[in-house]
PDB file of C-alpha atoms in Angstrom:
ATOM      1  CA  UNK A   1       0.000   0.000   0.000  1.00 64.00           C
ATOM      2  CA  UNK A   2       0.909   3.660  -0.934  1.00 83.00           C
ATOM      3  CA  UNK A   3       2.286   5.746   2.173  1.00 93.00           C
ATOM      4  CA  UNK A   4      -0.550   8.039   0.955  1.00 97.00           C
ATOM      5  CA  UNK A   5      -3.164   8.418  -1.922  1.00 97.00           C
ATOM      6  CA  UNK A   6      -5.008  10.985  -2.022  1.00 98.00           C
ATOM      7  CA  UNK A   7      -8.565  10.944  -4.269  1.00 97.00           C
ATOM      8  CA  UNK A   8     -10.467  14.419  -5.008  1.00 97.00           C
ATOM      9  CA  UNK A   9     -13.840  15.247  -6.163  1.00 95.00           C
ATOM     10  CA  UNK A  10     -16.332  17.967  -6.015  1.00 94.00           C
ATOM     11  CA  UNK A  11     -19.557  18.182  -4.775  1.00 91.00           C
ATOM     12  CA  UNK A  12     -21.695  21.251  -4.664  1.00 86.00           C
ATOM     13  CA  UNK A  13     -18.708  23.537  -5.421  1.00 87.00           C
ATOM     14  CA  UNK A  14     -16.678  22.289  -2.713  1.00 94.00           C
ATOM     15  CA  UNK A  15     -14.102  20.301  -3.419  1.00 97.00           C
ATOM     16  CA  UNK A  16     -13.419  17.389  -1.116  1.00 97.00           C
ATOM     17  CA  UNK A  17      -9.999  16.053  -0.756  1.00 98.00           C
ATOM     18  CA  UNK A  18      -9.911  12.459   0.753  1.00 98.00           C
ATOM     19  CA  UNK A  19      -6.226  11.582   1.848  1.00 98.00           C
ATOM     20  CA  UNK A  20      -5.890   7.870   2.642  1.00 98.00           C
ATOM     21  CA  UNK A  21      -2.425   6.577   4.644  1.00 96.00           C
ATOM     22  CA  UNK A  22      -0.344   9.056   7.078  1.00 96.00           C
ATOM     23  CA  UNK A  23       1.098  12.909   5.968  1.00 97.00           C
ATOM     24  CA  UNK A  24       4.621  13.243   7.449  1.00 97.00           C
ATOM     25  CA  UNK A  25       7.638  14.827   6.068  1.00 97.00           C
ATOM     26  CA  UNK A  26       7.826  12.096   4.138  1.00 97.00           C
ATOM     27  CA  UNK A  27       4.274  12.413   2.559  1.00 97.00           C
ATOM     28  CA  UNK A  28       3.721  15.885   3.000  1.00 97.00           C
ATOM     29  CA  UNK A  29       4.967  17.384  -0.425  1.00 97.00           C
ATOM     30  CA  UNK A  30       2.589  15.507  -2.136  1.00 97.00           C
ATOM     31  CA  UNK A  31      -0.309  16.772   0.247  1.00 98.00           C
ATOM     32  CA  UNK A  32       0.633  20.058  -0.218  1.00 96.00           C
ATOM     33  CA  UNK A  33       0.663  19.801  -4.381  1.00 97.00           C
ATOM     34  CA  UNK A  34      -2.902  18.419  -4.011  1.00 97.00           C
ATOM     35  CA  UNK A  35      -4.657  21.131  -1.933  1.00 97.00           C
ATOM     36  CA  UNK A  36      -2.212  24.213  -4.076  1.00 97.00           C
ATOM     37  CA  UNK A  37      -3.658  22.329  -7.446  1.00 97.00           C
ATOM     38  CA  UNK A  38      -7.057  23.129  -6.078  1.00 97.00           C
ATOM     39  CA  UNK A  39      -6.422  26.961  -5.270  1.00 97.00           C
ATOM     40  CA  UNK A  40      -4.383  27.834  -8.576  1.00 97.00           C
ATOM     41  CA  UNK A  41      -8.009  26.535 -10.134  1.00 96.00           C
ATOM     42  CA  UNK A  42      -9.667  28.652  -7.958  1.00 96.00           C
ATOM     43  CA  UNK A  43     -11.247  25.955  -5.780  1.00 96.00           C
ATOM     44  CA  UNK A  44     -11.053  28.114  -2.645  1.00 96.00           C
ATOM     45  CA  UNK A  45     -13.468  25.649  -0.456  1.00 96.00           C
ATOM     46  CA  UNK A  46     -11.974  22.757   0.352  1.00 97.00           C
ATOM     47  CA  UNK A  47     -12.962  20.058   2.322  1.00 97.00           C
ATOM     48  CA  UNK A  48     -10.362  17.833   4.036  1.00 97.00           C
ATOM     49  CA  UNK A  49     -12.524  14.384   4.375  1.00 97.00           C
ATOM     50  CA  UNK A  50      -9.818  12.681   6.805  1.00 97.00           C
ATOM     51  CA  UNK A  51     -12.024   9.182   7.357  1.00 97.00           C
ATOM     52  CA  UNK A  52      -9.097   7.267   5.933  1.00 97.00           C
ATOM     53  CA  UNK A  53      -5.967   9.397   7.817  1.00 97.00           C
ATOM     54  CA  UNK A  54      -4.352   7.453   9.943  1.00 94.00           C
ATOM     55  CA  UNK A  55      -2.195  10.326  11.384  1.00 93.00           C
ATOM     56  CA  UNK A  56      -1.030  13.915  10.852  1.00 96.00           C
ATOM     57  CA  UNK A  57       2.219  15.567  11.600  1.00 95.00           C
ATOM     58  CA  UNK A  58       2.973  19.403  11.830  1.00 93.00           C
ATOM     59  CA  UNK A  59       4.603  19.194   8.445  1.00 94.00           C
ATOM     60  CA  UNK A  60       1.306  18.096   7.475  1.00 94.00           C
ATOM     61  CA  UNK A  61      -0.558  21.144   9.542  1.00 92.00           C
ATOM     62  CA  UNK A  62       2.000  23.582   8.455  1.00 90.00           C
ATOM     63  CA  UNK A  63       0.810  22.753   4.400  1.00 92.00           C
ATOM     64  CA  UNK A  64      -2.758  23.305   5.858  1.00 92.00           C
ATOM     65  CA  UNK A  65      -1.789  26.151   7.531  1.00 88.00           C
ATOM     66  CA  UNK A  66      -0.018  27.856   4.603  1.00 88.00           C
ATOM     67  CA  UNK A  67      -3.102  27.688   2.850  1.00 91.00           C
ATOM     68  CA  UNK A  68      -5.729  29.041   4.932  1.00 89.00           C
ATOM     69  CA  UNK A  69      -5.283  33.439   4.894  1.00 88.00           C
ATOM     70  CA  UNK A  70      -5.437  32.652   0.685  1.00 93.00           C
ATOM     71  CA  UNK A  71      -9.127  30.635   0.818  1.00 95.00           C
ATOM     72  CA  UNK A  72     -10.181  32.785   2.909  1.00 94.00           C
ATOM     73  CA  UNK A  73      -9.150  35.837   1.308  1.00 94.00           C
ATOM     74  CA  UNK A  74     -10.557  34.558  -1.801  1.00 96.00           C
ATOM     75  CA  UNK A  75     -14.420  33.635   0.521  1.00 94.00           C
ATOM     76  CA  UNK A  76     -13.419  30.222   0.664  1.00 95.00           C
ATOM     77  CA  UNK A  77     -12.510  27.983   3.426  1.00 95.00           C
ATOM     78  CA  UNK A  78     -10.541  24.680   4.280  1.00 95.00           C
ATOM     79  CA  UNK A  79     -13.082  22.153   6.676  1.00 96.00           C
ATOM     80  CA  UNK A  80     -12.469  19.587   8.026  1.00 97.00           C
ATOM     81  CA  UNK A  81     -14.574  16.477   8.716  1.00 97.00           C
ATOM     82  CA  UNK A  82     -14.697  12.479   9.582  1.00 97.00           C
ATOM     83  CA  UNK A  83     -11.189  13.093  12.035  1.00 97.00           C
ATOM     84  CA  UNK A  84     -10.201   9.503  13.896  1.00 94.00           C
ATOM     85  CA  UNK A  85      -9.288   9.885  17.824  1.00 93.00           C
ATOM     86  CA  UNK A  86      -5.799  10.676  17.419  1.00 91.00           C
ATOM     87  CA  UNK A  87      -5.808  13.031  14.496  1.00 95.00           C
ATOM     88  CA  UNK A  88      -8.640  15.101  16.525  1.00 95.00           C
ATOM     89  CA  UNK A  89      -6.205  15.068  19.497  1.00 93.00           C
ATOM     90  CA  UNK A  90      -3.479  16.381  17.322  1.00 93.00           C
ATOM     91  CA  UNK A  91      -5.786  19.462  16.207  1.00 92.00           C
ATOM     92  CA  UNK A  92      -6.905  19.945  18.890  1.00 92.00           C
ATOM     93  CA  UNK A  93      -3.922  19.785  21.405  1.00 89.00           C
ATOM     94  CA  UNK A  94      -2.795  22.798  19.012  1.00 85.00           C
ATOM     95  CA  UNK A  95      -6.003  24.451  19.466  1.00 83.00           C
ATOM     96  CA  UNK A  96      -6.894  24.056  15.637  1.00 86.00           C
ATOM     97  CA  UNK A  97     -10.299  22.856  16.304  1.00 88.00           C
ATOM     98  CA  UNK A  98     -11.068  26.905  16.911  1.00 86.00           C
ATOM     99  CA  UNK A  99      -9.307  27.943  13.689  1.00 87.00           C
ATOM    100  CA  UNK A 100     -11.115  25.080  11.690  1.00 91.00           C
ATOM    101  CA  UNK A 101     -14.523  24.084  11.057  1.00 94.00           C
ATOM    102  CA  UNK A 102     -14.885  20.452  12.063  1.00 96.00           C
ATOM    103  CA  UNK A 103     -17.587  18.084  11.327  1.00 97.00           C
ATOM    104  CA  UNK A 104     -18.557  14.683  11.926  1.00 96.00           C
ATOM    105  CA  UNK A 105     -19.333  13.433   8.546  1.00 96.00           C
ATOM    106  CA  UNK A 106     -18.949  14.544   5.317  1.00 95.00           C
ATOM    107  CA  UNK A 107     -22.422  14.971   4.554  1.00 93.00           C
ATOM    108  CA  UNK A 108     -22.693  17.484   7.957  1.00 94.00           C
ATOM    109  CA  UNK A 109     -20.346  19.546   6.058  1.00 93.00           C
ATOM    110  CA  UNK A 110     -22.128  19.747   2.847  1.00 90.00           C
ATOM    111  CA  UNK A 111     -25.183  20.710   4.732  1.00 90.00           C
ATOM    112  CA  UNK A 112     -23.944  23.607   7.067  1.00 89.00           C
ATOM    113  CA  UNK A 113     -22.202  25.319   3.842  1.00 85.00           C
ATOM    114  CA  UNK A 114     -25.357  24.625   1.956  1.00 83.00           C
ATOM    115  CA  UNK A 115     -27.114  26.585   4.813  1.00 78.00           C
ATOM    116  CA  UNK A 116     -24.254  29.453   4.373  1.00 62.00           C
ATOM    117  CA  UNK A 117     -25.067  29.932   1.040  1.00 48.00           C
ATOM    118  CA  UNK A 118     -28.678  29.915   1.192  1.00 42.00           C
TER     119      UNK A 118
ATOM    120  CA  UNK B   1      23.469 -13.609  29.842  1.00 58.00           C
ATOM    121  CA  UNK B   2      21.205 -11.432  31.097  1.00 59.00           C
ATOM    122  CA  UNK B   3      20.822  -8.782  32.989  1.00 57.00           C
ATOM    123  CA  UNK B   4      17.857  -8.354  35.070  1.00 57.00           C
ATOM    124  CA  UNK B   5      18.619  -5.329  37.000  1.00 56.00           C
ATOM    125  CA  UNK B   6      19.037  -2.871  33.589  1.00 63.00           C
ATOM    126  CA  UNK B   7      15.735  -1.759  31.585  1.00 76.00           C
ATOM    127  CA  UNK B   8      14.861  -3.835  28.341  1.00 92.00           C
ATOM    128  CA  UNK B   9      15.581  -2.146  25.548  1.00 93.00           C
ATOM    129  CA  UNK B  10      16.379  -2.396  21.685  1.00 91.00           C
ATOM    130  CA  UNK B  11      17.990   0.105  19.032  1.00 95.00           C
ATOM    131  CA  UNK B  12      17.725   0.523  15.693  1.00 95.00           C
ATOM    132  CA  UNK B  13      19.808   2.535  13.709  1.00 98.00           C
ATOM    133  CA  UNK B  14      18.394   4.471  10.205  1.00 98.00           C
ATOM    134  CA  UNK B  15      19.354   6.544   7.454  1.00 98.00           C
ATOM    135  CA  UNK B  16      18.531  10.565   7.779  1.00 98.00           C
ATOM    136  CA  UNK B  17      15.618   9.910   5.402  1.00 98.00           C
ATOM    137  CA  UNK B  18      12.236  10.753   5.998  1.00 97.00           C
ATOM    138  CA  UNK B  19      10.994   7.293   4.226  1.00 96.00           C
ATOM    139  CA  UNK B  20      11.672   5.482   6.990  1.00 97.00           C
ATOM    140  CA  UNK B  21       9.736   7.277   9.666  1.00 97.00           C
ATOM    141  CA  UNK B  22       6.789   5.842   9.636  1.00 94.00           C
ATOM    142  CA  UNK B  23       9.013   2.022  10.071  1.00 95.00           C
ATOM    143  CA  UNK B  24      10.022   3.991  13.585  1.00 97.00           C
ATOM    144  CA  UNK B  25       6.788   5.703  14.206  1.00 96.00           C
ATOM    145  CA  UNK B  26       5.269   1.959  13.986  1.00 96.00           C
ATOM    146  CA  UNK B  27       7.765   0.428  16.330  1.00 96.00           C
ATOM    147  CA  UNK B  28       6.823   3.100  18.860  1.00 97.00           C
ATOM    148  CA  UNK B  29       3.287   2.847  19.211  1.00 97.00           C
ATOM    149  CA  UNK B  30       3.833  -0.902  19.461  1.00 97.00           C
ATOM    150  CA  UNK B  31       6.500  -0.934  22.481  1.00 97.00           C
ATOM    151  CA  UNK B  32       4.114   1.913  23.801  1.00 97.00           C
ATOM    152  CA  UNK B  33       1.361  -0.575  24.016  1.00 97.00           C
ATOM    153  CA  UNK B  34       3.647  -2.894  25.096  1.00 95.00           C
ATOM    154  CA  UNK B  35       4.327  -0.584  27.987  1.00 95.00           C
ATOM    155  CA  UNK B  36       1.146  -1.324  28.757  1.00 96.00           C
ATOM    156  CA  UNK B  37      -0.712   2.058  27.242  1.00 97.00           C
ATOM    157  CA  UNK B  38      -3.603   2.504  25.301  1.00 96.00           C
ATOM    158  CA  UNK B  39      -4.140   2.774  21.419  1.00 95.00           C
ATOM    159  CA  UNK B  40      -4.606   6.399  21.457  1.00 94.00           C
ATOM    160  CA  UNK B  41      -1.487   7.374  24.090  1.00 96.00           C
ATOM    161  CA  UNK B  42       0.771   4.795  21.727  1.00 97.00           C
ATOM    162  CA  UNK B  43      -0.647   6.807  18.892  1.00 96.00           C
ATOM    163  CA  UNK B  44       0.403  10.395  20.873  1.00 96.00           C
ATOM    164  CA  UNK B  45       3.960   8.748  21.487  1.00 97.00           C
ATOM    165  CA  UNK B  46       4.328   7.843  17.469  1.00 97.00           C
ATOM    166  CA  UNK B  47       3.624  11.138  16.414  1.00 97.00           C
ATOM    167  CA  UNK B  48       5.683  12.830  19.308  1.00 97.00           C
ATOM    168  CA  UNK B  49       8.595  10.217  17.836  1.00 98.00           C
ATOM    169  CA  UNK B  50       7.865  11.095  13.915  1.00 98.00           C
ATOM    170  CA  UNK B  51       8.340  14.764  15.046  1.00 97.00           C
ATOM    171  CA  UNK B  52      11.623  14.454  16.797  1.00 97.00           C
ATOM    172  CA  UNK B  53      13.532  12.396  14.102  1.00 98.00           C
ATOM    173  CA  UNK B  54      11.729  15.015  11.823  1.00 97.00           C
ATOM    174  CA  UNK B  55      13.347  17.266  13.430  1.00 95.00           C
ATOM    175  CA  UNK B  56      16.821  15.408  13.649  1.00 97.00           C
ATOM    176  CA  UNK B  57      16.540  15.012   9.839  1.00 97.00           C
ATOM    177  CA  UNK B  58      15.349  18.353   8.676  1.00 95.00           C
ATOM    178  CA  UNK B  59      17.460  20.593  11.080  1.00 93.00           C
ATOM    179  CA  UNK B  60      20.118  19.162  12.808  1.00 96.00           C
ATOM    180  CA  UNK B  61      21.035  17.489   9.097  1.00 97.00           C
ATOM    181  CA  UNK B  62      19.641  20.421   6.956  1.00 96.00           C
ATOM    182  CA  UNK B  63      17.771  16.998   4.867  1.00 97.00           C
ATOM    183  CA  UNK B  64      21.263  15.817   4.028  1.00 98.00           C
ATOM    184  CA  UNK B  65      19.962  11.817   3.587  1.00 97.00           C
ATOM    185  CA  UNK B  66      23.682  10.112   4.367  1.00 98.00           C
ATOM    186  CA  UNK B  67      23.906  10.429   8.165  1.00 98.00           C
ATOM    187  CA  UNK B  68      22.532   8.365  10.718  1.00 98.00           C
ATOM    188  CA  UNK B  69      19.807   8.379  13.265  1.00 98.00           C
ATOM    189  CA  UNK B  70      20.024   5.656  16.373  1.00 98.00           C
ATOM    190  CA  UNK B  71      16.866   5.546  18.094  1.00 98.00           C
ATOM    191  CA  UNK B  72      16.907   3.454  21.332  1.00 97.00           C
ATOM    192  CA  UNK B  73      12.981   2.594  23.104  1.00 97.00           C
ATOM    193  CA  UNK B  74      13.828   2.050  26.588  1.00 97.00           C
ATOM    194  CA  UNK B  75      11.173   0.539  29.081  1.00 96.00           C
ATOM    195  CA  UNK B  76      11.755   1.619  31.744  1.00 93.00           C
ATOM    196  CA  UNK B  77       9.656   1.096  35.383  1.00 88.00           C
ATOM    197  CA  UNK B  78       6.176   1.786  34.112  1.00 92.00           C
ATOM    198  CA  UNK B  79       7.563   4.408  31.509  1.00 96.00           C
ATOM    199  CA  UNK B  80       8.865   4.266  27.913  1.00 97.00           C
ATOM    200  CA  UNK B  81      11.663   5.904  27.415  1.00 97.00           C
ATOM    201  CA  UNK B  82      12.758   6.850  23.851  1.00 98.00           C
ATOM    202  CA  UNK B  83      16.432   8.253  23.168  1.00 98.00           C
ATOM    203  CA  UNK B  84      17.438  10.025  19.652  1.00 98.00           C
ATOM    204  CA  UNK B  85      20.737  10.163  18.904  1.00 98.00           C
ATOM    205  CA  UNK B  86      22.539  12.056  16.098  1.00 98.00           C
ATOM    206  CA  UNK B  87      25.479  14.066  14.846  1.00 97.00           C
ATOM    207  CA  UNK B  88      23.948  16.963  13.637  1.00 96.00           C
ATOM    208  CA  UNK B  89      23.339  20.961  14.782  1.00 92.00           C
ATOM    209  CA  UNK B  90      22.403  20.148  18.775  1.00 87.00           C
ATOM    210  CA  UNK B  91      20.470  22.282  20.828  1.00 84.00           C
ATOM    211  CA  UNK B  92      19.851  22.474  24.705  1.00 82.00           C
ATOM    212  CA  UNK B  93      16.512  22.560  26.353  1.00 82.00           C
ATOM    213  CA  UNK B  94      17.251  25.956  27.098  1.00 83.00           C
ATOM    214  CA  UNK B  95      17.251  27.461  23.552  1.00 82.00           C
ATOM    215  CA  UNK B  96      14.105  25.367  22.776  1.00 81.00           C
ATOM    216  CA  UNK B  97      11.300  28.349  22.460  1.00 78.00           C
ATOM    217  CA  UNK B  98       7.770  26.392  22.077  1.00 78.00           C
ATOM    218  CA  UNK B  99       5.227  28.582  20.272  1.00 76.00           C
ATOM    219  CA  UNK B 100       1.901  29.800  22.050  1.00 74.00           C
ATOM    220  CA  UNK B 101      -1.027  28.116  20.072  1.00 68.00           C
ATOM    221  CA  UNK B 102      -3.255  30.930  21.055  1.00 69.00           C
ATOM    222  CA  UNK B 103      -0.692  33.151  19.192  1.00 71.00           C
ATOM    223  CA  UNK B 104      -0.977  30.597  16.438  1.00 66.00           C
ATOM    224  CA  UNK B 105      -5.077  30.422  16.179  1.00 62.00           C
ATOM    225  CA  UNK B 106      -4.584  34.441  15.909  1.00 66.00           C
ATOM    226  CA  UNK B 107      -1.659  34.629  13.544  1.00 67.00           C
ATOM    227  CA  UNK B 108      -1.540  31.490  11.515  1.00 60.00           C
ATOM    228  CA  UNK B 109       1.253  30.508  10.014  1.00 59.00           C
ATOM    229  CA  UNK B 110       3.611  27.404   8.609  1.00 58.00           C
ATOM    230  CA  UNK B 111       6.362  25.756  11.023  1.00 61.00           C
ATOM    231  CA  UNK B 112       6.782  25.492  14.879  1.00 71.00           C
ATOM    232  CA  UNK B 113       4.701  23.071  15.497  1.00 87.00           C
ATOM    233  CA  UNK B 114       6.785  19.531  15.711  1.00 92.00           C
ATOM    234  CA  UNK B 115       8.225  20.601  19.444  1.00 91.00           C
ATOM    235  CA  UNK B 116       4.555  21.718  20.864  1.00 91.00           C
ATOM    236  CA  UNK B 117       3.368  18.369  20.002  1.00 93.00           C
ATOM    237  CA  UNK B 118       6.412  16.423  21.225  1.00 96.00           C
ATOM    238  CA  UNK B 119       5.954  18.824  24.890  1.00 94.00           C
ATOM    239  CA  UNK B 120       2.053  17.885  24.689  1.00 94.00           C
ATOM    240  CA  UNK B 121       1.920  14.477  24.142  1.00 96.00           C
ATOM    241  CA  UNK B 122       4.894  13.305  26.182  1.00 97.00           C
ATOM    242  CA  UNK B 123       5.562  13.694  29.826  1.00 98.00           C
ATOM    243  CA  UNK B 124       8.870  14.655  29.584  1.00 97.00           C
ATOM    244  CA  UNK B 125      11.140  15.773  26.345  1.00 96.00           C
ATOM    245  CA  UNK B 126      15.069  17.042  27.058  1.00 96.00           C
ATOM    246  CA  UNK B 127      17.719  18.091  24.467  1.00 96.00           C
ATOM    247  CA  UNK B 128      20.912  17.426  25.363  1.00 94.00           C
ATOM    248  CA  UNK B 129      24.346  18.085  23.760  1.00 92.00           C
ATOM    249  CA  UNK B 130      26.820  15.755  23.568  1.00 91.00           C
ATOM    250  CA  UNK B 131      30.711  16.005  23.081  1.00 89.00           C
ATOM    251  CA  UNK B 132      30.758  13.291  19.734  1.00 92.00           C
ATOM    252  CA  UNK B 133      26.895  13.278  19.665  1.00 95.00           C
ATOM    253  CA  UNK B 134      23.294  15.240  20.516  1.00 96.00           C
ATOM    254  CA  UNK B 135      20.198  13.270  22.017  1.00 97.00           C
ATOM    255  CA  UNK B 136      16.773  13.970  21.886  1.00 97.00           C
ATOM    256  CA  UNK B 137      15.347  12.196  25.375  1.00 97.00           C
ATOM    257  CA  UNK B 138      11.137  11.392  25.366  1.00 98.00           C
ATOM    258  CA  UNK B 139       9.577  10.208  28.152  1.00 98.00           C
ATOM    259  CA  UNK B 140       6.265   8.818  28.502  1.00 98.00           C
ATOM    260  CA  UNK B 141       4.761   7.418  31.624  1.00 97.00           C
ATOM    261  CA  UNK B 142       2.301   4.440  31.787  1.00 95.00           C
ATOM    262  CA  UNK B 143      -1.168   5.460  33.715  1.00 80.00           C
TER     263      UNK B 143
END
């Protein structure tokens, strides 16, 4: 198995990105080519569906993170939904849970920006 | 022979290459549940472990892949112990700044993060400078 794959689609004008392994130094440039493809097409909400994510490092935060003042400067966001235990813990211990929208599903997501835009 | 009065340990010994943390990151949530902790405080010691060698590989070696990282996992009386050794750029726990997250909610921004997580999730994390060699010392206690 691949150290990561990551699969994207789009669904009511947001695009969801679905990694599937672990993002570490290791994985991380390939993370961050993903989510930059999606802003130079001007894709500025951005789900981060993280059901299959075994784990997160900073490296992986810090690609997040370098992201976030553009989308949102642009109306967009980056949300995040479907986190296991321990990469919750690891947004949360950084107290990225209050700079993020979280949800539990992916489908909770699509409904409270559907309720934005309404 | 063995010697029942010194902690079990093992040590393993890999390239400054970021392709093989996740072989180390895997070894240390298993001796962590070995240790006798849970799934999700092993998982809290892998990533605290994926962030130091990170940190051995990207800084102290500037990403140069030909040098050499010795991990040891120590278990120690209901504690894991985990000791990173390398021959890179050192620093001492007193130069080690660790960023205010409230600062970083306010002001986002990239890079800082590895040595919050490592001070979060373990009980105890000291740098120490060596005359031939630096360490990274983790501690994480069981309960």
């Amino acid at each position: 198995m691949a150290d990561l794959s990551i699969q994207v689609h789009e669904v009511d004008g947001m695009a969801v990105v679905q990694p599937e392994g672990f993002i570490n130094a290791h994985t991380v440039r390939q993370f961050e080519t993903a989510l930059e493809t999606l802003v130079k097409a001007e894709k500025f909400t951005i789900l981060l569906n993280c059901q299959k994510l075994s784990y997160i490092s900073s490296a992986g935060l810090g690609a997040i993170m370098g992201l976030i003042e553009t989308v949102r400067e642009n109306q967009g966001d980056i949300l995040l939904c479907s986190l296991q235990e321990n990469v919750f813990a690891i947004f949360d211990t950084l107290g990225f849970t209050q700079l993020y929208r979280v949800f539990g599903t992916e489908d909770e997501a699509r409904q409270a920006l559907a309720g934005k835009t309404e | 022979m063995k010697n029942v009065l010194a902690p079990e340990s093992f040590r393993l010994v890999i390239p400054s290459q970021t392709r093989y943390l996740n072989l180390v990151t895997g070894l240390a949530k298993r001796a962590a549940m070995i240790a006798g902790m849970d799934d999700s405080t092993a998982a809290k010691v892998s990533i605290a472990v994926d962030e130091a060698i990170t940190n051995v590989i990207m800084h102290a070696y500037s990403g140069e892949p030909e040098h050499l990282v010795e991990v040891e996992l120590r278990f120690a009386l209901e504690a894991l112990e985990i000791h990173i050794w390398h021959t890179g750029r050192g620093i001492r726990d007193d130069q080690v700044v660790l960023p205010d997250p409230r600062e970083y909610v306010k002001h986002p921004r990239k890079g800082g993060l590895g040595l919050l997580l490592m001070s979060r999730f373990m009980d105890e994390v000291h740098f120490l400078e060596g005359a031939e060699r630096n360490e990274c010392c983790m501690i994480k206690r069981v309960g």
